[in-house]
Coordinates of C-alpha atoms in Angstrom, one line a residue:
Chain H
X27 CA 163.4 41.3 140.8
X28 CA 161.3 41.1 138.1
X29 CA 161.8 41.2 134.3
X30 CA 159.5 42.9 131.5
X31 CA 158.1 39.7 129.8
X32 CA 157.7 38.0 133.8
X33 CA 155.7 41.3 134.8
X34 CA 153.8 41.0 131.5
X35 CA 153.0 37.2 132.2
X36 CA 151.7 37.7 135.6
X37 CA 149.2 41.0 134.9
X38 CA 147.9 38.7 132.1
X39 CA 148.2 35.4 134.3
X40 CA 145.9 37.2 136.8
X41 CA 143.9 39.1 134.6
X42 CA 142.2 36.1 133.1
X43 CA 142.4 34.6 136.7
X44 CA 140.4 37.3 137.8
X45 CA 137.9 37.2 134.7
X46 CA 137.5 33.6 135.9
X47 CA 136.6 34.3 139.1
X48 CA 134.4 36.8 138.3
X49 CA 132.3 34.7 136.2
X50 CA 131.6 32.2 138.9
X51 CA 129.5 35.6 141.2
X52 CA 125.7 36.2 140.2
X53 CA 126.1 39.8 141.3
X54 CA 128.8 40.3 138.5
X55 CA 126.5 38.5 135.5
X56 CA 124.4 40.7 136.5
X57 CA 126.1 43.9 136.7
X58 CA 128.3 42.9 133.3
X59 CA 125.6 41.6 131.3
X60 CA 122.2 41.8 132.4
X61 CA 121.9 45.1 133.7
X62 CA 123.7 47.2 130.4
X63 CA 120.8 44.7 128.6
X64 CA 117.7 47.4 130.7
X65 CA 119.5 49.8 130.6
X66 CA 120.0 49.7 126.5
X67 CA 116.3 48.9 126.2
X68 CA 115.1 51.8 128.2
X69 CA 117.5 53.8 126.0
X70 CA 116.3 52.6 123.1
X71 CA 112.6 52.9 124.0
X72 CA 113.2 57.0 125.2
X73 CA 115.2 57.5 122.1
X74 CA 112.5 55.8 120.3
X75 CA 109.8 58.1 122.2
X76 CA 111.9 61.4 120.9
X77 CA 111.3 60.1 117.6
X78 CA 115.0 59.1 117.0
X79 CA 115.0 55.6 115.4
X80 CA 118.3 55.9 113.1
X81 CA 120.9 53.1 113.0
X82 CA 123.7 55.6 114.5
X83 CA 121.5 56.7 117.7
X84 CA 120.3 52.8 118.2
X85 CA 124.7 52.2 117.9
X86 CA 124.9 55.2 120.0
X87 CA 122.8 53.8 122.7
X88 CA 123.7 49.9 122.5
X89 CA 128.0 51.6 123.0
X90 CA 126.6 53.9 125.7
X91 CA 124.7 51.1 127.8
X92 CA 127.5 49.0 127.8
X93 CA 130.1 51.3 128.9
X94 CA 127.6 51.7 131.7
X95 CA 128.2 48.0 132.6
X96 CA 132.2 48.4 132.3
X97 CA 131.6 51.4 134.6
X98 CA 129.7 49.2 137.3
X99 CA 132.3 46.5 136.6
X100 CA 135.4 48.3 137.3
X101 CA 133.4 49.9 139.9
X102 CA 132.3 47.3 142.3
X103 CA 135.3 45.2 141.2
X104 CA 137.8 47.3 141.8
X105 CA 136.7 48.9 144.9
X106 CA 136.4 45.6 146.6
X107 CA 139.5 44.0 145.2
X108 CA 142.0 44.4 148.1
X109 CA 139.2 44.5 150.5
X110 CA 138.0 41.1 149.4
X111 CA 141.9 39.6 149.5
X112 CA 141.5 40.9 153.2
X113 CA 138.4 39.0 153.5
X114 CA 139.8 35.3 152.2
X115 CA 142.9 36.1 153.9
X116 CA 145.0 36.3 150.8
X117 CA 146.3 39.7 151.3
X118 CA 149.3 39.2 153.5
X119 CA 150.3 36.6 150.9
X120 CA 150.7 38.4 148.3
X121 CA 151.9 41.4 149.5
X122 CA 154.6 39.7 151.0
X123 CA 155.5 37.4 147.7
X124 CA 158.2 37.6 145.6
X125 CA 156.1 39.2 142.8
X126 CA 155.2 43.0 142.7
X127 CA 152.1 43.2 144.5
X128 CA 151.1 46.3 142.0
X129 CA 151.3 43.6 139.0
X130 CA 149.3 41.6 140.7
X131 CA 146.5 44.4 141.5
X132 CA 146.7 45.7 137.8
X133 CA 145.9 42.4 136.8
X134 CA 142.8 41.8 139.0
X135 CA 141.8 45.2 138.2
X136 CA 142.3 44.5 134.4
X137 CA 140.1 41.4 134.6
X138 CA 137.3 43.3 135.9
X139 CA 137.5 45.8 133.1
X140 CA 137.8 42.9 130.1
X141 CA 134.9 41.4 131.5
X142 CA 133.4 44.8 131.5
X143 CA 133.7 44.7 127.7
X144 CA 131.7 41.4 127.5
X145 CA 128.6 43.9 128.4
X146 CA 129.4 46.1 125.5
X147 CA 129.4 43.2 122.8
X148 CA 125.7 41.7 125.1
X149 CA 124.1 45.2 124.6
X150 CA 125.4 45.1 120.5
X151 CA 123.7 41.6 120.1
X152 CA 120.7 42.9 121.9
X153 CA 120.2 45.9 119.8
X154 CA 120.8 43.9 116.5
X155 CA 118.4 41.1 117.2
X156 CA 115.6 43.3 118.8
X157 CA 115.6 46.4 117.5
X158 CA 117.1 45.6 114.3
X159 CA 120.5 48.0 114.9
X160 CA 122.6 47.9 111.8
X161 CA 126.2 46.4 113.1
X162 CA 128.9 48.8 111.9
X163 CA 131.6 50.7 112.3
X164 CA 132.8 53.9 110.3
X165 CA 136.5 53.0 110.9
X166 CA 137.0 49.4 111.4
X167 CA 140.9 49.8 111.9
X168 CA 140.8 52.4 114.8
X169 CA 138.3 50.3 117.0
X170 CA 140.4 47.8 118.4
X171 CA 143.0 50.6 119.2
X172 CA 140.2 52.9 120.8
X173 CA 139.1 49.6 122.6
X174 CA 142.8 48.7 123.9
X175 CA 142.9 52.6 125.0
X176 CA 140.0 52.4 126.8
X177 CA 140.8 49.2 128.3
X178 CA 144.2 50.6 129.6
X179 CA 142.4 53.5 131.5
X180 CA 140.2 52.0 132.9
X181 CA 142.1 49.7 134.0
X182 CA 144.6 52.0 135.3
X183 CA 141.7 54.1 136.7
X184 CA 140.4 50.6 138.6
X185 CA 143.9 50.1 140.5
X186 CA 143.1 54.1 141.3
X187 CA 139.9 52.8 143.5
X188 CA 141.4 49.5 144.5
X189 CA 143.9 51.7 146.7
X190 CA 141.7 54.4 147.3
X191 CA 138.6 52.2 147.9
X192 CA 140.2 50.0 150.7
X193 CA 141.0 53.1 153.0
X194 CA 137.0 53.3 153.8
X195 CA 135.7 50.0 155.5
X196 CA 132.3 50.0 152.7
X197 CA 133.3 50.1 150.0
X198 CA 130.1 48.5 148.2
X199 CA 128.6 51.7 149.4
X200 CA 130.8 53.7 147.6
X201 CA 129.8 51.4 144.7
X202 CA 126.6 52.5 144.9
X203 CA 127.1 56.0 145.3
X204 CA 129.5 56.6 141.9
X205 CA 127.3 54.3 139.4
X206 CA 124.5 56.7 138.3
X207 CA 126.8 60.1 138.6
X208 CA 130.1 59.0 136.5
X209 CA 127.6 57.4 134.0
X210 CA 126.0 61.0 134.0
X211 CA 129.1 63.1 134.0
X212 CA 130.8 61.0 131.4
X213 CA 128.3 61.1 128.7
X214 CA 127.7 57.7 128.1
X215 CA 124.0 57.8 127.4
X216 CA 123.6 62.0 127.5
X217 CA 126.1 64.3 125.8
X218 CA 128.4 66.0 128.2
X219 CA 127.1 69.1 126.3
X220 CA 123.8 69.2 127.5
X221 CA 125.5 69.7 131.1
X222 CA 126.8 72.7 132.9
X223 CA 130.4 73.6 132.1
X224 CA 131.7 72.6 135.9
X225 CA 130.1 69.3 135.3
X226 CA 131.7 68.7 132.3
X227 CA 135.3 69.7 133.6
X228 CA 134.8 66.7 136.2
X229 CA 133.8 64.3 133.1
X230 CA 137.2 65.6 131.4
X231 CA 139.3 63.9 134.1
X232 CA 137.3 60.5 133.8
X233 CA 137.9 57.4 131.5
X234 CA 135.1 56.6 131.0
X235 CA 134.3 59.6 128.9
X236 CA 137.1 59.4 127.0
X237 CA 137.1 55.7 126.6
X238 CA 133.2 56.0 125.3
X239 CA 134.5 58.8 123.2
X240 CA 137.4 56.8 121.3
X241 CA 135.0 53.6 121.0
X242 CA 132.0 56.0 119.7
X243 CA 134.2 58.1 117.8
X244 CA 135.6 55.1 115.9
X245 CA 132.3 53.3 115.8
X246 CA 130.0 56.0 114.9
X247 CA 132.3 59.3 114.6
X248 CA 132.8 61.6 111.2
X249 CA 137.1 61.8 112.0
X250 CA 138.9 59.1 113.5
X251 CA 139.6 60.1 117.6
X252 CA 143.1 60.0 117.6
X253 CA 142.7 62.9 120.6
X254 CA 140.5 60.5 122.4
X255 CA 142.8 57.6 122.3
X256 CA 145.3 59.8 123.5
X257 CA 143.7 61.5 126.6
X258 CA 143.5 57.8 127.1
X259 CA 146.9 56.9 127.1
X260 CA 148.0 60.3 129.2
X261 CA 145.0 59.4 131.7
X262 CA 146.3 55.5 132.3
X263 CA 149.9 56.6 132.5
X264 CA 148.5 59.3 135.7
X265 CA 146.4 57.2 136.6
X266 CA 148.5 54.1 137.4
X267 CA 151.3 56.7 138.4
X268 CA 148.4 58.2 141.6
X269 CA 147.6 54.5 142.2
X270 CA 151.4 53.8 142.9
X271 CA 151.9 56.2 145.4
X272 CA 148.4 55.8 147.1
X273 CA 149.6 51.8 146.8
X274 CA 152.9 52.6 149.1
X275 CA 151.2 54.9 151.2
X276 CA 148.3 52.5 152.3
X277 CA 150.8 49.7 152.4
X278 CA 153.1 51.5 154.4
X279 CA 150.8 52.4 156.8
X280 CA 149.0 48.9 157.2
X281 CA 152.3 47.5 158.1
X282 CA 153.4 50.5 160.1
X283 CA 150.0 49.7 162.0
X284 CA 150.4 46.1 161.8
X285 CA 146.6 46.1 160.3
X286 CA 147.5 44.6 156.9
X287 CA 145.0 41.7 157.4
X288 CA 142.7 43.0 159.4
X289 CA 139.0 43.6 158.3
Chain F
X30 CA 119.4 20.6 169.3
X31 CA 116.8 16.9 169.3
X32 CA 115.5 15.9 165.8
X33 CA 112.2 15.8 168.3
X34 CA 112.5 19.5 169.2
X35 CA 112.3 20.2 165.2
X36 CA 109.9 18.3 164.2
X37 CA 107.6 19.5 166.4
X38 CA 104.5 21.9 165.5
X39 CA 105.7 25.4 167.0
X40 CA 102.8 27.5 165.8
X41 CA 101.3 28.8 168.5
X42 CA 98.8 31.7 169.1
X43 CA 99.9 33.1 172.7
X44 CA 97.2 36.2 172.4
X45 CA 97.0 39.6 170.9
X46 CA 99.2 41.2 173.2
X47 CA 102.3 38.7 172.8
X48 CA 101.5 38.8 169.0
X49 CA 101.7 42.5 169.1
X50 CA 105.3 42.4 171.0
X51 CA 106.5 40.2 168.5
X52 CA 105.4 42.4 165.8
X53 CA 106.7 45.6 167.0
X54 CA 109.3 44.7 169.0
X55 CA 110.5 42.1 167.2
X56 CA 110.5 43.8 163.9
X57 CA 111.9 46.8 165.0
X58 CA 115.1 44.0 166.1
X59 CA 115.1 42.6 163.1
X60 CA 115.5 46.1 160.8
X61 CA 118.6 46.9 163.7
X62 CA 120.2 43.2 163.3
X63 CA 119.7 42.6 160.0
X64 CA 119.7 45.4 157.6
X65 CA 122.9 45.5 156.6
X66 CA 122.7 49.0 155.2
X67 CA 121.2 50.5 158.6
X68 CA 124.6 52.4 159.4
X69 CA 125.7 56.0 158.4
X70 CA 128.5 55.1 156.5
X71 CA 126.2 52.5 154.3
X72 CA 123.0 54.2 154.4
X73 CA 124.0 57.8 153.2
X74 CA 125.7 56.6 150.2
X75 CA 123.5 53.8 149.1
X76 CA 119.9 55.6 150.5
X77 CA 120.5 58.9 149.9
X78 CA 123.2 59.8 147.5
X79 CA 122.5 57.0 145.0
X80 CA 118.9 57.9 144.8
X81 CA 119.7 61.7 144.6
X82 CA 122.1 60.6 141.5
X83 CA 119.3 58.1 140.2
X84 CA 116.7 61.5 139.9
X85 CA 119.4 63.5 137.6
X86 CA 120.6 61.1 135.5
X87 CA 116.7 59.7 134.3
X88 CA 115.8 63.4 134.4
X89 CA 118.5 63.8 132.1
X90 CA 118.2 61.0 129.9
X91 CA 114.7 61.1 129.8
X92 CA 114.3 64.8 129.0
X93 CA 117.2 64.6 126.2
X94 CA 116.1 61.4 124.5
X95 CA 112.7 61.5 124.7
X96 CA 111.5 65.3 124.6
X97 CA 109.0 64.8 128.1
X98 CA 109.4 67.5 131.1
X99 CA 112.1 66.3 133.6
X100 CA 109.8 66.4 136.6
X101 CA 107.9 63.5 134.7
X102 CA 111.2 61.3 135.3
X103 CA 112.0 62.6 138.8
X104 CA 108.6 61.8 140.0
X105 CA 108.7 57.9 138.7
X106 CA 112.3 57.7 140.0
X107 CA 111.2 59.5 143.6
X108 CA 108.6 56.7 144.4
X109 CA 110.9 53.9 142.5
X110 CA 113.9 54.3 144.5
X111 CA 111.6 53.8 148.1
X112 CA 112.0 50.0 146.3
X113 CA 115.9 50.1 147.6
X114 CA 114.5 50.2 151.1
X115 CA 112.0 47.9 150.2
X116 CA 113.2 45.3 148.3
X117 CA 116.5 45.1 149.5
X118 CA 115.7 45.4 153.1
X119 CA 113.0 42.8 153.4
X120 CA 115.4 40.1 151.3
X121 CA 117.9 40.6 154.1
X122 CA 115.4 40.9 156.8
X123 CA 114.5 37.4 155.9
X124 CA 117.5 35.6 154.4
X125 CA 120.0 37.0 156.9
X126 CA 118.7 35.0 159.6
X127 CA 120.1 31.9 157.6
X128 CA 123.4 34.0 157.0
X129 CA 124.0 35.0 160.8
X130 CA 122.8 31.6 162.2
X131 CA 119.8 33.4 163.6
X132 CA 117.2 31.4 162.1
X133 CA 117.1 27.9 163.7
X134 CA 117.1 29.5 167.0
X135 CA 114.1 31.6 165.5
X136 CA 112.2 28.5 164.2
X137 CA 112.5 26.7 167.0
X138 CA 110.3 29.3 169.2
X139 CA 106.8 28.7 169.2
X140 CA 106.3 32.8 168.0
X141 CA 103.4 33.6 166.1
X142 CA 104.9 33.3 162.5
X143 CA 102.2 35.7 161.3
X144 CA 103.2 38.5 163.5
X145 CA 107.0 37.6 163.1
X146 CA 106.6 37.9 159.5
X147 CA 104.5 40.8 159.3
X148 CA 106.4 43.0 161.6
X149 CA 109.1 42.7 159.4
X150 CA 107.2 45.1 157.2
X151 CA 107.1 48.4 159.4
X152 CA 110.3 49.5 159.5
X153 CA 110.7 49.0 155.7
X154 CA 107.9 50.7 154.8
X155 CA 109.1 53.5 157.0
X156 CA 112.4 53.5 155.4
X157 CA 111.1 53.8 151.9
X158 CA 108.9 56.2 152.8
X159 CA 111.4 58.3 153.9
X160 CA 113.8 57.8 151.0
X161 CA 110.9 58.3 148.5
X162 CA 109.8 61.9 150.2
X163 CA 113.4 62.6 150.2
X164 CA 113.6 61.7 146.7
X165 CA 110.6 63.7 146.2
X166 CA 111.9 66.9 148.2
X167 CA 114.8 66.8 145.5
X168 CA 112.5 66.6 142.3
X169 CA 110.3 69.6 143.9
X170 CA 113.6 71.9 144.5
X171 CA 115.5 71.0 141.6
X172 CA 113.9 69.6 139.2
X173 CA 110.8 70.9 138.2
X174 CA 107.9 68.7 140.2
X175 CA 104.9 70.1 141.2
X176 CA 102.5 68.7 144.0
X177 CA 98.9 70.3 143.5
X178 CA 98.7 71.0 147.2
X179 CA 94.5 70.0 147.5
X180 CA 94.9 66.2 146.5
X181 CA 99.1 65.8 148.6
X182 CA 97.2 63.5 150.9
X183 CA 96.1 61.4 147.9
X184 CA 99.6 61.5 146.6
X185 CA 100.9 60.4 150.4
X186 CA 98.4 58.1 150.4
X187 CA 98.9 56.7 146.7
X188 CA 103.1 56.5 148.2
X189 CA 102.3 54.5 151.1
X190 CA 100.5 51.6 148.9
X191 CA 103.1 51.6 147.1
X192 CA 105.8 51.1 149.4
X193 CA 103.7 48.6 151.0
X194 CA 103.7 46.4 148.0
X195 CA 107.0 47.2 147.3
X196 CA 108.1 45.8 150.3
X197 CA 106.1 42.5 149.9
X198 CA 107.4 41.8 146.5
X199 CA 110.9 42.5 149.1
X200 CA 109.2 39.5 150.9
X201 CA 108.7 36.9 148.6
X202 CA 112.5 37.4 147.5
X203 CA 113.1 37.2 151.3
X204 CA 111.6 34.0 151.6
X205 CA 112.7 33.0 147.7
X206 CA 116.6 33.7 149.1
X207 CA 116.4 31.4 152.2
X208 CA 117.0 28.6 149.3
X209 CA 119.6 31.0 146.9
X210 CA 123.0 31.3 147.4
X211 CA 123.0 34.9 146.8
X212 CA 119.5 36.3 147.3
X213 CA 120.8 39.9 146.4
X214 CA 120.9 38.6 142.6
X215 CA 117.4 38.9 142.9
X216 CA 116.4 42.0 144.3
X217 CA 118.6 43.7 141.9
X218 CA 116.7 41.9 139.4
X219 CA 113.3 42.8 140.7
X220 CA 115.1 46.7 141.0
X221 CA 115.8 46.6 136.9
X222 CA 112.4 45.1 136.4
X223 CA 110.8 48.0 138.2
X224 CA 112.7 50.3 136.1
X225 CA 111.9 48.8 132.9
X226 CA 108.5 47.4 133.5
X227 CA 106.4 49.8 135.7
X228 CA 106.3 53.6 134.4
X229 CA 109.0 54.7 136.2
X230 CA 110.7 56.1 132.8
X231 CA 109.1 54.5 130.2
X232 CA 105.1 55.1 130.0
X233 CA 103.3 51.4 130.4
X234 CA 101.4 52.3 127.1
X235 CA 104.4 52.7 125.5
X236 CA 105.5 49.1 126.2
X237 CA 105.1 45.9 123.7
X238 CA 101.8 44.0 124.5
X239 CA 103.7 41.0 126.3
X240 CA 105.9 43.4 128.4
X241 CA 103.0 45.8 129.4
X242 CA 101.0 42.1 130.9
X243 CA 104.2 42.0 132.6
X244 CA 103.6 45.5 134.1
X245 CA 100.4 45.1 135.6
X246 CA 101.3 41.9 137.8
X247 CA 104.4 43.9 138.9
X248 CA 103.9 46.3 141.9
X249 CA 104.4 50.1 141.1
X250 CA 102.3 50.3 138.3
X251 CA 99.0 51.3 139.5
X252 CA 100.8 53.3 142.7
X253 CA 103.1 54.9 140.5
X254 CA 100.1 56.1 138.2
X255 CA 97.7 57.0 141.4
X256 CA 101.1 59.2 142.5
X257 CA 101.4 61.0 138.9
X258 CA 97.9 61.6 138.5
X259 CA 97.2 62.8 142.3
X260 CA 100.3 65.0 142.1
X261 CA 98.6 66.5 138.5
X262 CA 95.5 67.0 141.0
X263 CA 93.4 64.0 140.3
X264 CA 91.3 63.0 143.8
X265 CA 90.6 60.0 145.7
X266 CA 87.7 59.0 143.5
X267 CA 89.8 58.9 140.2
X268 CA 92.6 57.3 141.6
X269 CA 91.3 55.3 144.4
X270 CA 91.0 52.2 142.0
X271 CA 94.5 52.8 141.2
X272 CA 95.5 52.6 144.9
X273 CA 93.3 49.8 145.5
X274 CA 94.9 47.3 143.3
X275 CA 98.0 48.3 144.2
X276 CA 96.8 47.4 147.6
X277 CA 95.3 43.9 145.9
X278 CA 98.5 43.3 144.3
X279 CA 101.1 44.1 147.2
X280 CA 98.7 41.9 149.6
X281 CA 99.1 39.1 147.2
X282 CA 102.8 39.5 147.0
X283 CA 103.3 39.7 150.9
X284 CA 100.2 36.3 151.1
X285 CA 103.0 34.6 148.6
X286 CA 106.0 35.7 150.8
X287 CA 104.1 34.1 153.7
X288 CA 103.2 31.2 152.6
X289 CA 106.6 30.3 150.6
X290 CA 108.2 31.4 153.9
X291 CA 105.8 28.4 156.1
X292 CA 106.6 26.1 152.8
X293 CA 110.6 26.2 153.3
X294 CA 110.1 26.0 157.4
X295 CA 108.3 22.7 156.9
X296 CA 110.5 21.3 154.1
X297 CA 113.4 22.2 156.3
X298 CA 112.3 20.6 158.9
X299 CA 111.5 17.2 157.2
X300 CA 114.8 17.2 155.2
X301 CA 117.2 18.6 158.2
X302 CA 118.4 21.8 155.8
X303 CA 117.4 24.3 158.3
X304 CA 121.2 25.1 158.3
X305 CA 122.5 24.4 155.2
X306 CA 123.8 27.4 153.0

């Protein structure tokens, strides 16, 4: 049984955990920090091409390349999560502790999302120093809530794939497959409005895009995005809701099948 | 296995036709064993669908942001993502003999390391090819790339040397990754730098002047500009200096592979870290 403030403690506990561990794997330096870094210079030299040089399209692209890196983040570090407790053997463990093993799979998914972020502050140094981006934001106040929004559904939308993820055996290659389309559909370098109409109904049900909208919006943006924030909130509440039940279900079944640890 | 076994010279040169088993035969083993992504369930995803992905979004982007034709961007990405087959299939080709245990059983055979090494090569090249004219098919149907139809075996051509030195750069990481812990770090570095550096998006002219000397030691560059301006119907005789130091520069690349290859099977033999990960 577990209290508020205890559940609290141990999503944070293993959220920072999680960032830890993350830190200490070359593939996710690179993926955080180092690949948002090309991706914002290419944007910034094809922006620079089209003749578009302005402080707000520089912001623009510096926000949009690093929610590309808290994409791959959540991405590759979610997918793998449960897969990789299988792996080191971990799994059984805490699925059979005393602690809610959903907790403890919100806060590894959390951690790979907050060191997502780290990418977005990289690609706003990068911009500053080299191409002399102006470092502002037109409503200072709403940031860190369009930030914490953001954070919480992606988050939520990272236990989504842990459960989902761990019901095919390759999940890296899933990785690979959803990098390049969900950066596309969501808008984070090209506006969703440039796409056909089908596409951008898919981007509606993605937080990414409306995560990148409430940071943008806030950063950049002529009204604050209180509508943004929100499809935020409503997305991490279904989100984590779906993730639940797909939680149970491949639970239920691995023990049903007595092939919780198997690999 | 006897410190005297190791330490003794195993180059040997048991004739062409031995040479030529362990070349064909032997890389055709290796791309089976040691390709990790060489199954449906990995391939289709990583070779086929990310690629396909890759073309729309830089065709996208590209067009948006910078005002060019989208067929521009689908052609650079087309021959850039053969470099997934490339790159990241020679690296485990080579360092996944240390990770499965494979390799001091392999260095301990008195194989031709020549041939061993270089028939690593075919299946890669093969497998980029393919992904590339894949790639390629998708640009022609969907996104606006034309092929002038009197200079496509210059364009094939142009491709091939191109995936050849891709696939030596793939080489040297091979070889740089039997000393890494994670040699993947670096063909996903050498991936980005292709992106950035070589035309792929982003014309070479229209790079700073350090980044552009950068470019031309990086494979791609030349290829990559043989394939744009053979597919715009330039002929063998205006690209053909293209191809060829494409060809120079991938030959170097795979000579560097090589030799850093014959470097860390000496200095694991004198030191004993054959094994150590």
């Amino acid at each position: 049984m577990s209290t508020l403030p205890r559940s609290l403690r141990l999503v944070w506990f293993v959220t920072w955990f999680n960032v830890r561990m993350l830190l200490a794997s070359e593939f996710f330096i690179l993926t955080t920090f180092i690949t948002p870094l090309i991706f914002a210079t290419l944007g910034f030299l094809l922006f620079h091409a089209g003749g578009e040089t302005a402080g707000q399209t520089l912001l623009y692209v510096a926000l949009g390349s690093g929610m590309m890196g808290v994409w791959s983040t959540t991405l590759f570090g979610c997918g793998g999560a449960i897969a990789w407790q299988r792996w080191e053997g971990t799994l059984e463990l805490l699925v059979t502790a005393p602690s809610r093993y959903d907790h403890i799979l919100a806060g590894q998914t959390f951690g790979a999302v907050v060191l997502g972020f780290y990418g977005i502050v990289a690609t706003l140094a990068w911009g500053a120093l080299l191409f002399g981006m102006p470092i502002a934001a037109t409503f200072p106040l709403v940031l860190p809530i369009s930030i914490a929004a953001a954070v919480l559904a992606l988050g939520s939308l990272g236990m989504l794939i842990a459960t989902s993820f761990v019901l095919y055996r390759h999940a890296n290659a899933l990785g690979n497959l959803l990098e390049y389309p969900i950066w596309l559909v969501a808008g984070l370098l090209v506006p969703v409005t440039t796409l056909p109409l089908w596409v951008q109904a898919i981007g509606w049900l993605l937080a990414p895009k409306w995560g990148m909208d409430a940071i943008r919006g806030a950063a950049i943006g002529s009204s604050p995005p209180w509508l943004s924030i929100g499809m935020c909130l409503v997305l991490a509440v279904v989100y984590y809701v779906a993730a639940r039940v797909m939680l149970r279900v491949v639970l239920d079944k691995a023990r049903r099948d007595a092939t919780l640890a198997l690999r | 296995m006897t410190a005297a076994a190791l330490s003794a010279p195993v180059h040997t040169s048991s004739g062409p036709r031995t040479a030529w088993r362990l070349f064909w035969y032997g890389g055709r083993m290796s791309y089976g064993m040691l390709f990790n992504w060489a199954r449906p369930s990995i391939y289709i995803p990583t070779l086929i669908g990310g690629p396909t992905f890759q073309l729309f979004f830089f065709a996208s982007l590209g067009s948006y942001a910078s005002g060019r034709s989208p067929a521009y961007f689908a052609i650079g990405n087309a021959v850039q993502v053969s470099a997934l087959a490339g790159v990241f299939g020679m690296t485990m080709a080579i360092a996944n003999e240390r990770w499965f245990g494979t390799l001091p059983a392999l260095l301990a055979t008195p194989a031709n390391r020549g041939a061993l090494f270089a028939g690593r090569f075919l299946p890669f090249i093969a497998n980029g090819l393919f992904v590339s004219v894949y790639a390629m098919a998708v640009g022609v149907i969907f996104l606006g790339v034309r092929l002038d139809l009197a200079t496509i075996g210059v364009v094939a051509l142009a491709l091939l040397t191109t995936v050849f030195s891709c696939t030596a750069i793939g080489s040297l990481q091979g070889a740089i990754s039997l000393r890494l812990r994670d040699g993947l770090f670096g063909a996903n570095l050498i991936m980005m730098s292709i992106l950035l550096f070589c035309g792929v998006n982003v014309p070479v002219a229209d790079l700073p002047g350090w980044l552009q000397v950068i470019s031309n030691l990086l494979p791609f560059t030349h290829g990559l500009e043989a394939v744009r301006q053979a597919a715009d119907g330039a002929g063998l005789g205006q690209v053909g200096g293209l191809i060829a130091t494409e060809a120079l520069i991938g030959l170097a690349y795979a000579a560097a592979g090589f030799g850093l290859f014959s470097f860390f099977e000496r200095s694991a033999r004198a030191n004993a870290t054959l094994d150590v990960r």
